[in-house]
GROMACS .gro file of C-alpha atoms in nm:
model
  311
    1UNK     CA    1  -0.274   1.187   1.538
    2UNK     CA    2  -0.235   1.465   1.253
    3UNK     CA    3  -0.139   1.356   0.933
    4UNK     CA    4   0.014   1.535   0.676
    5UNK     CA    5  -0.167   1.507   0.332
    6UNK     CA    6  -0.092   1.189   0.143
    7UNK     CA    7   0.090   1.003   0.461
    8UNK     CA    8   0.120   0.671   0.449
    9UNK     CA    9   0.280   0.434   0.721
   10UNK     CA   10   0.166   0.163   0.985
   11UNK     CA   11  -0.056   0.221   1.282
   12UNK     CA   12   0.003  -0.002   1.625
   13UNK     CA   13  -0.270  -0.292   1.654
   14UNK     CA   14  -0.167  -0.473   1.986
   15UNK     CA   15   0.186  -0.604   1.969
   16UNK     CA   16   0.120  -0.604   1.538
   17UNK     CA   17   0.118  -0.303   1.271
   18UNK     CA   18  -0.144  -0.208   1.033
   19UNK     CA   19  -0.021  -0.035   0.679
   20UNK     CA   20  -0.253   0.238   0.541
   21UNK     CA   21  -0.240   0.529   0.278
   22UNK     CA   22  -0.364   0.845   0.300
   23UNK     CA   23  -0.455   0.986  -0.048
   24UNK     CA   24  -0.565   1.372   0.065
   25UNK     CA   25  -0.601   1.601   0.317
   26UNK     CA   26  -0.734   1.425   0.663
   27UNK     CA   27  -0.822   1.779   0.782
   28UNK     CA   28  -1.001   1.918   0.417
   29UNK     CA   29  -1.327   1.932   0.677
   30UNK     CA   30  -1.473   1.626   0.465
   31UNK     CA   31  -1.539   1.261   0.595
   32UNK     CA   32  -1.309   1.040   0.480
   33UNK     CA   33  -1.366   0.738   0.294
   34UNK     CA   34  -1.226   0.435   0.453
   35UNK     CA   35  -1.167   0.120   0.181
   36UNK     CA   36  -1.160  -0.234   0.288
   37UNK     CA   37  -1.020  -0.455   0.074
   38UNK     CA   38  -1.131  -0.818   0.035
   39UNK     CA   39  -1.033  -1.157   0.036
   40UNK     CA   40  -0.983  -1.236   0.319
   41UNK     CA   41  -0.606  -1.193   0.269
   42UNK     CA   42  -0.584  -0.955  -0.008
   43UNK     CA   43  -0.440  -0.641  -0.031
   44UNK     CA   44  -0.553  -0.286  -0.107
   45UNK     CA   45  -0.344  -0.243  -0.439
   46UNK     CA   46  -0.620  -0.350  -0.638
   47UNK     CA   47  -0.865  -0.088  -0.517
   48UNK     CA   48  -0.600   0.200  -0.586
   49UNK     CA   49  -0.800   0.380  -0.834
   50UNK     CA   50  -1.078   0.474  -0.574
   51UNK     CA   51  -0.825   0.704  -0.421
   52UNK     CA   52  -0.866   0.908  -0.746
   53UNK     CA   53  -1.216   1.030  -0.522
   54UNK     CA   54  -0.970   1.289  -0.333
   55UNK     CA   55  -0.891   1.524  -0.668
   56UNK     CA   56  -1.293   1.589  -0.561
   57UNK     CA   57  -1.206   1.711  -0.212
   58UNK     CA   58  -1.280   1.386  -0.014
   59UNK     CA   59  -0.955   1.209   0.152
   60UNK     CA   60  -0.907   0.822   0.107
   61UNK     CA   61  -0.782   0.557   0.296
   62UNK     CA   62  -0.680   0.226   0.213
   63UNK     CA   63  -0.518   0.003   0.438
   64UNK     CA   64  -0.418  -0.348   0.418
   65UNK     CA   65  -0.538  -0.600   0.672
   66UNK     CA   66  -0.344  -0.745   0.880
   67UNK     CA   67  -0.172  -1.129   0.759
   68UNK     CA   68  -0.061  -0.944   0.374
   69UNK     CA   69   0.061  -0.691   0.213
   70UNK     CA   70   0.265  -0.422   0.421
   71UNK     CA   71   0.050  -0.517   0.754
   72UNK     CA   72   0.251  -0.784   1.019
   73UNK     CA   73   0.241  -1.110   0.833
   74UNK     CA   74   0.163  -1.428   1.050
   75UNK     CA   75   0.213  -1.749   0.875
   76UNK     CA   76   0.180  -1.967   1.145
   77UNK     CA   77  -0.133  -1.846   1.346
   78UNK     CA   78  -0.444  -2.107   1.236
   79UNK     CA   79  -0.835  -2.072   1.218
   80UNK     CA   80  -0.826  -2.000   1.582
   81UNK     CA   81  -0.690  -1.650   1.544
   82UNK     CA   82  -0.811  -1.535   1.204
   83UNK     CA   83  -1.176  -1.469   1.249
   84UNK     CA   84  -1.426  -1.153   1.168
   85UNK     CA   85  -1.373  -1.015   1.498
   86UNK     CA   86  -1.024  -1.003   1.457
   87UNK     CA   87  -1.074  -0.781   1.183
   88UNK     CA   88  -1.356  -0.577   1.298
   89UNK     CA   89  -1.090  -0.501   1.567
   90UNK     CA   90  -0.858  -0.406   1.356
   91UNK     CA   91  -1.080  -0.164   1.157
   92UNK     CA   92  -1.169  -0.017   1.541
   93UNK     CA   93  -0.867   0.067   1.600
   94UNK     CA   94  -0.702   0.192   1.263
   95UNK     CA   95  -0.987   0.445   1.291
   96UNK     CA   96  -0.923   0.552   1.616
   97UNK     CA   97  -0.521   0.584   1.545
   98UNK     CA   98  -0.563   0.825   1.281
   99UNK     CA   99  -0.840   0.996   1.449
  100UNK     CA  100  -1.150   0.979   1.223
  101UNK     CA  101  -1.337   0.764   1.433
  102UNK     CA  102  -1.560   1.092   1.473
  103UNK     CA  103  -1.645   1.178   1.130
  104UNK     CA  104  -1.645   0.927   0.850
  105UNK     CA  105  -1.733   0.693   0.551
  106UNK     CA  106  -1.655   0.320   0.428
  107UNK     CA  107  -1.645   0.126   0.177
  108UNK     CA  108  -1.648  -0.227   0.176
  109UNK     CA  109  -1.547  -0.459  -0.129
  110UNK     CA  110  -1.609  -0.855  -0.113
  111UNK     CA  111  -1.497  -0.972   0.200
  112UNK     CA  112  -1.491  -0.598   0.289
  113UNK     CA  113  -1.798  -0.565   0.280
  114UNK     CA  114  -1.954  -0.829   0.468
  115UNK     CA  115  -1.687  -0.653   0.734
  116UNK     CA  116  -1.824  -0.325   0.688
  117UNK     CA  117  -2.217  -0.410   0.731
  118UNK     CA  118  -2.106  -0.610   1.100
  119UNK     CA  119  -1.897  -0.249   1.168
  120UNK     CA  120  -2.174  -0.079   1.031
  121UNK     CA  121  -2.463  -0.251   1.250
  122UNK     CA  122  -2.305  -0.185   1.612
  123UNK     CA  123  -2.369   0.179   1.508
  124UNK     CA  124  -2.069   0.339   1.550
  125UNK     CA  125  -2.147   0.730   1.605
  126UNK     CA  126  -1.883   0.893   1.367
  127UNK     CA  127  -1.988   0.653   1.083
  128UNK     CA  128  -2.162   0.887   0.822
  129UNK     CA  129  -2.209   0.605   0.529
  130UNK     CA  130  -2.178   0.315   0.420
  131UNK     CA  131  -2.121   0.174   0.069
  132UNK     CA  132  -2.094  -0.267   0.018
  133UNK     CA  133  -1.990  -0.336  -0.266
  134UNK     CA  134  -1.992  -0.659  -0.474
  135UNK     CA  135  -2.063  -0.857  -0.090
  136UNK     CA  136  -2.262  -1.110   0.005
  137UNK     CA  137  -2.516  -1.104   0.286
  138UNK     CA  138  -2.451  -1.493   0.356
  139UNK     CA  139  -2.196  -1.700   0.296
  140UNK     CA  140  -2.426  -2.020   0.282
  141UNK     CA  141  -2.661  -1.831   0.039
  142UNK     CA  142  -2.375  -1.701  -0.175
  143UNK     CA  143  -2.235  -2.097  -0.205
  144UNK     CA  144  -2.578  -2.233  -0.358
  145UNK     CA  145  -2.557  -1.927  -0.599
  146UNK     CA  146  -2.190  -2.041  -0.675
  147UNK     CA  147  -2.329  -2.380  -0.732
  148UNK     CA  148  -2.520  -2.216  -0.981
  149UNK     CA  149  -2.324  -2.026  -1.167
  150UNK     CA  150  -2.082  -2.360  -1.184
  151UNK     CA  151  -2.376  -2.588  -1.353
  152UNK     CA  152  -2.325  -2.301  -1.606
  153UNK     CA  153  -1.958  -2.377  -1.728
  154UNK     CA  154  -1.887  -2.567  -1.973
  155UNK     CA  155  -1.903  -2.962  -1.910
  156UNK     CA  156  -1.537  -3.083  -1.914
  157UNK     CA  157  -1.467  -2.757  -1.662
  158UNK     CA  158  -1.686  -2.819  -1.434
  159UNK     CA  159  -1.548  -3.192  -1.410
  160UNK     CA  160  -1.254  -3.064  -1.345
  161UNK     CA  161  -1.296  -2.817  -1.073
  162UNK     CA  162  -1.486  -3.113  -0.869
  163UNK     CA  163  -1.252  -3.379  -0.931
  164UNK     CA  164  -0.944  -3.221  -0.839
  165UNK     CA  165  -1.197  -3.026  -0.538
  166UNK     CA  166  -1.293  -3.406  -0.392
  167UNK     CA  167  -0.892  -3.530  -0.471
  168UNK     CA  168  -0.731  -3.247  -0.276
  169UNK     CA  169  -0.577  -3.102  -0.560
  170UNK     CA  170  -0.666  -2.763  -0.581
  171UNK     CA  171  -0.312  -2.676  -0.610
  172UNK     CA  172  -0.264  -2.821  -1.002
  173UNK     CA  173  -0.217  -2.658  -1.309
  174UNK     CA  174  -0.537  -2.810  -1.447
  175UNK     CA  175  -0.768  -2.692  -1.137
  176UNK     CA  176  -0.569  -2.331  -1.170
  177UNK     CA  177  -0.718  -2.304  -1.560
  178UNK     CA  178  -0.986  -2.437  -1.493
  179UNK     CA  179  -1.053  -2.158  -1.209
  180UNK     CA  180  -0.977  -1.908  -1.467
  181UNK     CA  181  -1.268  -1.962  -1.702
  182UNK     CA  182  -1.515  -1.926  -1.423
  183UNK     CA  183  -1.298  -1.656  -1.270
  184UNK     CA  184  -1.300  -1.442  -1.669
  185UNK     CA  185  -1.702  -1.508  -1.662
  186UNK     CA  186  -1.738  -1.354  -1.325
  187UNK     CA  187  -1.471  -1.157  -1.134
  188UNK     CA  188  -1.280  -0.990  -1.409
  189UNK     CA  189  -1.390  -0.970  -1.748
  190UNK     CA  190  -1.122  -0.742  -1.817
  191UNK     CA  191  -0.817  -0.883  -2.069
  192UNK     CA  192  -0.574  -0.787  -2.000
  193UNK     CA  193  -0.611  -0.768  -1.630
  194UNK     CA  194  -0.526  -0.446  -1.466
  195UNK     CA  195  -0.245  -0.414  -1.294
  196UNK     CA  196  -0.377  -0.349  -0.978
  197UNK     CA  197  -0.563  -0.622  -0.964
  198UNK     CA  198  -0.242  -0.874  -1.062
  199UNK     CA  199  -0.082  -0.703  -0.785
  200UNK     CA  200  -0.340  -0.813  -0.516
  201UNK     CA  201  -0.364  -1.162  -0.690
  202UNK     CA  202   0.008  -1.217  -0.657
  203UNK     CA  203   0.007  -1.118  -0.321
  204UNK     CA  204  -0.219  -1.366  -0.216
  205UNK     CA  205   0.008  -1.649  -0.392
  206UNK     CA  206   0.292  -1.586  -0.233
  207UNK     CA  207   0.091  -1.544   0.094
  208UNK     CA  208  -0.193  -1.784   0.118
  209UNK     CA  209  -0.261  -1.836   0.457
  210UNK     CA  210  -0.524  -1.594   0.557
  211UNK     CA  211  -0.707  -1.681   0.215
  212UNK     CA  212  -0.699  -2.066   0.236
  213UNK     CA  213  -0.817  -2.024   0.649
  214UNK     CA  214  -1.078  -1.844   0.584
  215UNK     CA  215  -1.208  -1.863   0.261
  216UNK     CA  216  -1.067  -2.164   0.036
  217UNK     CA  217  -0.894  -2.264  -0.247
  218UNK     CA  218  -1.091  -2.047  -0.469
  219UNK     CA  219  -1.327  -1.808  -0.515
  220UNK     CA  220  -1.639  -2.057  -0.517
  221UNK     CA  221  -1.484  -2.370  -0.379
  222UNK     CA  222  -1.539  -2.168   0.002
  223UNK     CA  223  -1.458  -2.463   0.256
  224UNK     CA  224  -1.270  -2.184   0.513
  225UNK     CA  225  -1.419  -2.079   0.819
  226UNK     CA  226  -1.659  -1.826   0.631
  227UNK     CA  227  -1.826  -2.086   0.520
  228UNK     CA  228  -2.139  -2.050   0.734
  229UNK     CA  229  -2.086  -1.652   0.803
  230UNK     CA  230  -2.360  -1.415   0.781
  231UNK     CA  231  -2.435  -1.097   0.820
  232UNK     CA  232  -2.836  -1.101   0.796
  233UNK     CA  233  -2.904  -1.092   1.135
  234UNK     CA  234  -2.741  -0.738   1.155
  235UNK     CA  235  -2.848  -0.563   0.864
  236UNK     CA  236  -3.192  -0.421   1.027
  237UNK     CA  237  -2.985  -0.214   1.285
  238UNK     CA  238  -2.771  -0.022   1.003
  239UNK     CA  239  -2.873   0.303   1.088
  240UNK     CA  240  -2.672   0.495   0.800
  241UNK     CA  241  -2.716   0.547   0.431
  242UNK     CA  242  -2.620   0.295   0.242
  243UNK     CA  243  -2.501   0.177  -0.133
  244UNK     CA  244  -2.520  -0.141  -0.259
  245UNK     CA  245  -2.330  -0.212  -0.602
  246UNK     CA  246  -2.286  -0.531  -0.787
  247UNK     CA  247  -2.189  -0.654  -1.126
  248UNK     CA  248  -2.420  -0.783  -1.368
  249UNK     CA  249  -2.223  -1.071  -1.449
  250UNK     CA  250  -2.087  -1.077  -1.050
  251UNK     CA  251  -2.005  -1.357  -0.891
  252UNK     CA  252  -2.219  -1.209  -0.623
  253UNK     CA  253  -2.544  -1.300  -0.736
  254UNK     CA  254  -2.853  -1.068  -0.676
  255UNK     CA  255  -2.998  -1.323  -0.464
  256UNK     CA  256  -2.660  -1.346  -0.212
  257UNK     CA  257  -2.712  -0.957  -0.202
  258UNK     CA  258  -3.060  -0.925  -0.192
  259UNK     CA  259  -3.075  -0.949   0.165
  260UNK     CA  260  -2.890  -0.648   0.220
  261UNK     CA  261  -3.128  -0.472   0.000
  262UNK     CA  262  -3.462  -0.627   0.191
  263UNK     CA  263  -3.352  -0.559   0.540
  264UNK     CA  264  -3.108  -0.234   0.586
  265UNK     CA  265  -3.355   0.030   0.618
  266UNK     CA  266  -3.196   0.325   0.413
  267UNK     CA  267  -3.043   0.150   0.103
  268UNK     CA  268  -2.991   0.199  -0.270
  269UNK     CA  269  -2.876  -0.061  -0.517
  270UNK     CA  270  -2.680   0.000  -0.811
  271UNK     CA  271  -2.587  -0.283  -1.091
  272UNK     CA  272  -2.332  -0.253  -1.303
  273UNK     CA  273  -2.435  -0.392  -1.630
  274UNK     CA  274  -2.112  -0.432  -1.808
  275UNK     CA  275  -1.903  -0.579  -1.507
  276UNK     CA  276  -1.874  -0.871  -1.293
  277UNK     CA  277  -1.695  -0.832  -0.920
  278UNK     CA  278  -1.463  -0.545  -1.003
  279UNK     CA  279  -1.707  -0.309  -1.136
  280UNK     CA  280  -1.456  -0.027  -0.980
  281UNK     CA  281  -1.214  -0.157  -1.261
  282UNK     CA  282  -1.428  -0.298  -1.553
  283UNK     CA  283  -1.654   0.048  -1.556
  284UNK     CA  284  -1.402   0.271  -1.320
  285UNK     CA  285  -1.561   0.597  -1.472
  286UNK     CA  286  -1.949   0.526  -1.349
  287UNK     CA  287  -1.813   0.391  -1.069
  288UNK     CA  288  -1.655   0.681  -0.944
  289UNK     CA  289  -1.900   0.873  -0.993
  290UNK     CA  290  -2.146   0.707  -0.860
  291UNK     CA  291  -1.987   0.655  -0.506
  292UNK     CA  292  -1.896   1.057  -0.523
  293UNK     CA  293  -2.297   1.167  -0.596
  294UNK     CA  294  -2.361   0.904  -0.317
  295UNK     CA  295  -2.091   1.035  -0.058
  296UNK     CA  296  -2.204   1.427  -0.158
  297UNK     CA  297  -2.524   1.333  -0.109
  298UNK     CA  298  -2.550   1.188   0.268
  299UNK     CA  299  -2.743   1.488   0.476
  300UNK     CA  300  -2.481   1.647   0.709
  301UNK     CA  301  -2.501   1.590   1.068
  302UNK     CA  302  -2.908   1.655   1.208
  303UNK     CA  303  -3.027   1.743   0.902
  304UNK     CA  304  -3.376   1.513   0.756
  305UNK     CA  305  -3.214   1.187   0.650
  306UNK     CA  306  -3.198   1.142   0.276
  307UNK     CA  307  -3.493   0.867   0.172
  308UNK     CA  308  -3.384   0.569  -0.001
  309UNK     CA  309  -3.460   0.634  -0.384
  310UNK     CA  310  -3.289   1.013  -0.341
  311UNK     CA  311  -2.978   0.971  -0.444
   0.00000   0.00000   0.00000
Protein backbone atom coordinates (compact mmCIF):
# COMPACT_ATOMS: atom_id res chain seq x y z
CA UNK A 1 0.00 0.00 0.00
CA UNK A 2 1.76 3.48 -0.88
CA UNK A 3 0.57 6.35 0.76
CA UNK A 4 0.81 9.69 -0.20
CA UNK A 5 2.25 12.05 2.54
CA UNK A 6 -0.26 13.08 5.17
CA UNK A 7 -3.09 10.33 4.02
CA UNK A 8 -5.50 9.59 6.21
CA UNK A 9 -8.47 7.03 5.74
CA UNK A 10 -9.60 3.50 7.10
CA UNK A 11 -7.79 0.24 6.62
CA UNK A 12 -9.97 -3.25 6.32
CA UNK A 13 -9.86 -5.30 9.74
CA UNK A 14 -12.08 -8.43 8.94
CA UNK A 15 -15.57 -7.44 7.93
CA UNK A 16 -14.74 -3.81 10.22
CA UNK A 17 -12.53 -0.57 9.34
CA UNK A 18 -9.76 0.92 11.22
CA UNK A 19 -9.27 5.01 10.89
CA UNK A 20 -5.63 6.22 10.92
CA UNK A 21 -3.60 9.46 9.99
CA UNK A 22 -0.61 9.74 8.40
CA UNK A 23 1.27 12.93 9.48
CA UNK A 24 4.54 12.66 6.92
CA UNK A 25 6.12 10.96 4.40
CA UNK A 26 5.69 6.89 4.84
CA UNK A 27 8.59 6.55 2.35
CA UNK A 28 11.13 9.59 4.02
CA UNK A 29 13.45 6.18 4.60
CA UNK A 30 12.71 6.67 8.50
CA UNK A 31 10.69 4.23 10.83
CA UNK A 32 7.60 5.41 11.58
CA UNK A 33 6.19 6.00 14.83
CA UNK A 34 3.03 4.19 15.43
CA UNK A 35 0.72 5.92 18.50
CA UNK A 36 -1.74 3.95 20.44
CA UNK A 37 -4.08 5.71 22.15
CA UNK A 38 -5.61 4.63 25.46
CA UNK A 39 -8.58 3.97 27.26
CA UNK A 40 -9.69 1.40 26.27
CA UNK A 41 -12.19 3.28 24.07
CA UNK A 42 -10.57 6.52 23.52
CA UNK A 43 -9.56 8.13 20.63
CA UNK A 44 -6.32 9.44 19.14
CA UNK A 45 -7.35 13.25 19.14
CA UNK A 46 -5.83 13.76 22.33
CA UNK A 47 -2.36 12.59 21.35
CA UNK A 48 -2.40 14.96 18.16
CA UNK A 49 0.47 17.00 19.15
CA UNK A 50 2.97 13.98 18.90
CA UNK A 51 2.48 14.16 15.20
CA UNK A 52 4.38 17.50 15.45
CA UNK A 53 7.63 14.64 15.59
CA UNK A 54 7.34 14.56 11.55
CA UNK A 55 8.56 18.51 10.97
CA UNK A 56 11.91 16.35 12.30
CA UNK A 57 11.80 13.89 9.41
CA UNK A 58 10.05 10.92 11.21
CA UNK A 59 6.33 10.06 9.86
CA UNK A 60 3.45 9.51 12.49
CA UNK A 61 0.63 7.49 12.78
CA UNK A 62 -2.25 7.62 14.87
CA UNK A 63 -5.10 5.53 14.50
CA UNK A 64 -8.15 5.04 16.47
CA UNK A 65 -9.11 1.63 17.77
CA UNK A 66 -11.68 0.03 16.75
CA UNK A 67 -15.40 0.60 18.99
CA UNK A 68 -14.71 4.95 18.79
CA UNK A 69 -13.84 7.55 17.06
CA UNK A 70 -13.76 7.18 13.11
CA UNK A 71 -13.03 3.19 13.50
CA UNK A 72 -16.50 0.74 13.05
CA UNK A 73 -18.43 1.43 16.20
CA UNK A 74 -20.10 -1.70 17.88
CA UNK A 75 -22.45 -0.89 20.61
CA UNK A 76 -23.86 -4.04 21.11
CA UNK A 77 -20.87 -6.58 21.14
CA UNK A 78 -20.17 -7.43 25.20
CA UNK A 79 -17.00 -8.53 27.24
CA UNK A 80 -16.89 -11.54 25.07
CA UNK A 81 -15.56 -9.71 22.04
CA UNK A 82 -13.63 -6.76 23.44
CA UNK A 83 -10.50 -8.25 24.84
CA UNK A 84 -6.49 -7.48 24.41
CA UNK A 85 -6.23 -9.83 21.69
CA UNK A 86 -8.73 -8.22 19.81
CA UNK A 87 -6.69 -5.30 19.78
CA UNK A 88 -3.32 -6.73 19.44
CA UNK A 89 -5.02 -7.98 16.21
CA UNK A 90 -5.97 -5.02 15.17
CA UNK A 91 -2.56 -3.31 15.63
CA UNK A 92 -1.23 -6.62 13.41
CA UNK A 93 -2.99 -5.86 10.85
CA UNK A 94 -3.13 -1.91 10.55
CA UNK A 95 0.65 -2.42 10.28
CA UNK A 96 0.62 -4.79 7.73
CA UNK A 97 -2.12 -2.66 5.55
CA UNK A 98 -0.02 0.24 5.29
CA UNK A 99 3.05 -1.72 4.92
CA UNK A 100 5.44 -0.84 7.80
CA UNK A 101 5.26 -3.98 9.41
CA UNK A 102 9.05 -4.16 8.20
CA UNK A 103 10.53 -1.15 9.62
CA UNK A 104 9.09 0.62 12.61
CA UNK A 105 8.44 2.30 16.06
CA UNK A 106 5.50 2.59 18.77
CA UNK A 107 4.34 4.30 21.17
CA UNK A 108 2.04 3.28 23.65
CA UNK A 109 0.00 5.68 26.05
CA UNK A 110 -2.16 4.17 29.08
CA UNK A 111 -4.01 1.44 27.87
CA UNK A 112 -1.66 1.75 24.84
CA UNK A 113 0.87 0.86 26.38
CA UNK A 114 0.14 -2.13 28.26
CA UNK A 115 -0.90 -3.06 24.35
CA UNK A 116 2.31 -2.17 23.04
CA UNK A 117 4.67 -4.18 25.67
CA UNK A 118 2.23 -7.66 24.78
CA UNK A 119 2.99 -6.49 20.79
CA UNK A 120 6.28 -5.74 21.78
CA UNK A 121 7.14 -9.19 23.64
CA UNK A 122 6.12 -11.69 20.67
CA UNK A 123 9.08 -9.93 18.96
CA UNK A 124 7.85 -8.79 15.97
CA UNK A 125 10.96 -8.43 13.45
CA UNK A 126 10.24 -4.92 11.88
CA UNK A 127 9.68 -3.44 15.41
CA UNK A 128 12.72 -1.04 15.94
CA UNK A 129 11.45 0.59 19.46
CA UNK A 130 9.39 0.83 21.79
CA UNK A 131 8.31 3.76 24.01
CA UNK A 132 5.24 3.02 27.15
CA UNK A 133 4.23 5.72 28.30
CA UNK A 134 2.29 6.63 31.49
CA UNK A 135 1.21 2.39 31.55
CA UNK A 136 0.96 0.12 34.02
CA UNK A 137 2.69 -3.25 34.15
CA UNK A 138 -0.42 -4.78 36.18
CA UNK A 139 -3.64 -3.95 36.44
CA UNK A 140 -4.01 -5.55 40.03
CA UNK A 141 -0.82 -3.65 41.13
CA UNK A 142 -1.94 -0.38 39.56
CA UNK A 143 -5.57 -0.77 41.65
CA UNK A 144 -3.78 -0.99 45.22
CA UNK A 145 -1.73 2.12 44.05
CA UNK A 146 -5.17 3.74 43.11
CA UNK A 147 -6.32 2.79 46.50
CA UNK A 148 -3.61 4.81 47.55
CA UNK A 149 -3.69 7.70 45.95
CA UNK A 150 -7.68 7.73 46.98
CA UNK A 151 -6.85 7.56 50.98
CA UNK A 152 -5.15 10.82 49.82
CA UNK A 153 -8.30 12.96 48.83
CA UNK A 154 -9.89 14.85 50.84
CA UNK A 155 -12.42 13.09 53.39
CA UNK A 156 -15.95 14.05 52.18
CA UNK A 157 -14.53 12.98 48.40
CA UNK A 158 -13.48 10.01 49.05
CA UNK A 159 -16.98 9.19 50.75
CA UNK A 160 -18.40 10.01 47.91
CA UNK A 161 -16.67 8.15 45.23
CA UNK A 162 -17.35 4.81 47.45
CA UNK A 163 -20.80 5.41 48.25
CA UNK A 164 -22.14 6.11 45.00
CA UNK A 165 -19.19 3.12 43.74
CA UNK A 166 -21.10 0.39 46.27
CA UNK A 167 -24.85 2.12 45.22
CA UNK A 168 -24.35 1.76 41.47
CA UNK A 169 -24.33 5.25 40.86
CA UNK A 170 -21.41 6.10 39.11
CA UNK A 171 -23.46 7.85 36.63
CA UNK A 172 -24.47 11.09 39.11
CA UNK A 173 -23.52 14.46 39.08
CA UNK A 174 -22.01 14.14 42.55
CA UNK A 175 -19.74 10.92 41.66
CA UNK A 176 -18.83 12.94 38.17
CA UNK A 177 -17.23 15.98 40.57
CA UNK A 178 -16.16 14.07 42.70
CA UNK A 179 -14.04 12.11 39.88
CA UNK A 180 -12.76 15.40 38.86
CA UNK A 181 -10.76 16.33 41.93
CA UNK A 182 -8.89 13.09 41.83
CA UNK A 183 -8.85 13.26 38.05
CA UNK A 184 -7.12 17.43 38.34
CA UNK A 185 -4.55 15.78 41.04
CA UNK A 186 -3.53 13.09 38.68
CA UNK A 187 -4.38 12.89 34.95
CA UNK A 188 -4.50 16.50 33.93
CA UNK A 189 -3.28 19.19 35.92
CA UNK A 190 -3.73 21.40 33.13
CA UNK A 191 -6.75 24.29 33.51
CA UNK A 192 -7.98 24.80 31.18
CA UNK A 193 -7.87 21.42 29.60
CA UNK A 194 -6.52 21.19 26.15
CA UNK A 195 -8.54 20.73 23.57
CA UNK A 196 -7.38 17.64 22.47
CA UNK A 197 -7.79 16.07 25.35
CA UNK A 198 -11.77 17.33 25.73
CA UNK A 199 -12.06 15.92 22.40
CA UNK A 200 -11.07 12.30 23.42
CA UNK A 201 -13.05 12.76 26.76
CA UNK A 202 -16.22 13.60 24.89
CA UNK A 203 -15.83 10.88 22.72
CA UNK A 204 -15.84 8.45 25.25
CA UNK A 205 -19.27 9.99 26.71
CA UNK A 206 -21.11 9.73 23.97
CA UNK A 207 -19.58 6.24 23.35
CA UNK A 208 -19.05 4.35 26.52
CA UNK A 209 -19.15 0.94 25.75
CA UNK A 210 -15.66 -0.17 25.11
CA UNK A 211 -14.61 1.99 28.27
CA UNK A 212 -17.21 0.73 30.80
CA UNK A 213 -16.37 -3.25 29.34
CA UNK A 214 -13.19 -3.05 29.86
CA UNK A 215 -12.09 -0.69 32.16
CA UNK A 216 -14.94 0.95 34.46
CA UNK A 217 -16.68 3.78 35.43
CA UNK A 218 -13.61 5.70 36.03
CA UNK A 219 -10.22 5.98 35.90
CA UNK A 220 -9.52 4.20 39.40
CA UNK A 221 -12.86 2.60 40.09
CA UNK A 222 -11.41 -0.41 37.30
CA UNK A 223 -14.16 -3.24 37.76
CA UNK A 224 -13.94 -4.07 33.62
CA UNK A 225 -12.36 -7.02 32.36
CA UNK A 226 -8.76 -5.44 32.80
CA UNK A 227 -9.13 -5.78 36.05
CA UNK A 228 -6.71 -8.67 36.61
CA UNK A 229 -4.54 -7.96 33.23
CA UNK A 230 -0.92 -8.02 33.23
CA UNK A 231 1.71 -7.72 31.27
CA UNK A 232 4.70 -8.90 33.67
CA UNK A 233 5.01 -12.14 32.48
CA UNK A 234 6.10 -10.73 29.01
CA UNK A 235 8.28 -8.00 29.69
CA UNK A 236 11.67 -10.24 29.92
CA UNK A 237 11.28 -11.21 26.16
CA UNK A 238 11.16 -7.40 24.89
CA UNK A 239 13.99 -7.58 22.82
CA UNK A 240 13.98 -3.75 21.63
CA UNK A 241 14.94 -0.47 23.16
CA UNK A 242 12.70 0.83 25.22
CA UNK A 243 11.33 4.24 27.04
CA UNK A 244 9.48 4.38 29.91
CA UNK A 245 7.85 7.89 30.86
CA UNK A 246 5.57 8.78 33.65
CA UNK A 247 4.30 11.78 35.47
CA UNK A 248 5.37 12.76 38.75
CA UNK A 249 2.06 13.33 39.99
CA UNK A 250 0.69 10.24 37.50
CA UNK A 251 -1.89 8.29 38.27
CA UNK A 252 0.48 5.58 37.25
CA UNK A 253 2.40 5.20 40.23
CA UNK A 254 6.20 4.26 40.10
CA UNK A 255 5.44 1.13 41.74
CA UNK A 256 2.56 -0.01 38.86
CA UNK A 257 5.50 0.84 36.42
CA UNK A 258 8.31 -0.36 38.11
CA UNK A 259 7.99 -3.67 36.78
CA UNK A 260 8.53 -2.64 33.39
CA UNK A 261 11.65 -1.00 34.49
CA UNK A 262 12.98 -4.31 36.60
CA UNK A 263 12.34 -6.85 33.95
CA UNK A 264 12.61 -5.47 30.12
CA UNK A 265 16.17 -5.85 29.53
CA UNK A 266 17.08 -2.61 27.50
CA UNK A 267 15.03 0.18 29.23
CA UNK A 268 15.25 3.82 30.26
CA UNK A 269 12.87 5.68 32.51
CA UNK A 270 12.03 9.16 32.29
CA UNK A 271 9.70 11.15 34.98
CA UNK A 272 8.15 14.02 34.28
CA UNK A 273 8.26 16.18 37.29
CA UNK A 274 5.72 18.77 36.54
CA UNK A 275 2.95 16.39 35.03
CA UNK A 276 0.64 13.73 35.94
CA UNK A 277 -0.73 11.15 33.00
CA UNK A 278 -0.51 13.52 30.07
CA UNK A 279 2.97 14.54 30.40
CA UNK A 280 2.83 14.83 26.33
CA UNK A 281 0.38 17.81 27.11
CA UNK A 282 1.28 19.26 30.60
CA UNK A 283 5.25 19.51 29.49
CA UNK A 284 4.65 18.92 25.46
CA UNK A 285 8.10 20.67 24.77
CA UNK A 286 10.45 18.02 26.90
CA UNK A 287 8.32 15.60 25.83
CA UNK A 288 8.95 15.87 22.37
CA UNK A 289 12.08 16.02 22.63
CA UNK A 290 12.73 13.50 24.58
CA UNK A 291 10.92 10.74 22.47
CA UNK A 292 12.89 12.37 19.23
CA UNK A 293 16.68 11.95 21.07
CA UNK A 294 15.21 8.48 22.01
CA UNK A 295 13.85 7.48 18.42
CA UNK A 296 17.35 9.11 16.78
CA UNK A 297 19.09 7.30 19.02
CA UNK A 298 18.04 3.42 18.49
CA UNK A 299 21.30 1.77 16.58
CA UNK A 300 20.19 1.05 12.95
CA UNK A 301 19.70 -2.38 11.87
CA UNK A 302 23.06 -4.86 13.09
CA UNK A 303 24.76 -2.28 14.51
CA UNK A 304 25.98 -2.86 18.73
CA UNK A 305 22.71 -2.30 20.54
CA UNK A 306 22.58 0.97 22.44
CA UNK A 307 23.07 0.08 26.48
CA UNK A 308 20.42 1.13 28.71
CA UNK A 309 21.72 4.48 30.38
CA UNK A 310 22.89 5.78 26.60
CA UNK A 311 20.37 7.66 25.60
Amino acid sequence: MALAPNAKGTVPFGEYRTWYRVTGDLRAGVPPLVVAHGGPGSTHDYLRNIAELAGHGRPVVHYDQLGNGGSTRLPGRGADFWTPQLFLDELENLLGALGIAGDYTLLGHSWGGVLAARHAATRPAGLRGLIIANSPASYPLWLGELAVLRRALPPEVAETLTRHEEAGTTDSAEYVRAVKVFNDRHVCRLDPLPRDFIASLMEIHNDPAVYYTMNGPSEFHVNGTLRDYSVVDCCPDIAVPTLLISGRHDEVTPAAVQPFADLIPDVRWQIFEDSSHLPHLEEPERFLRVVREFLENIPDRGATPVRVGDF
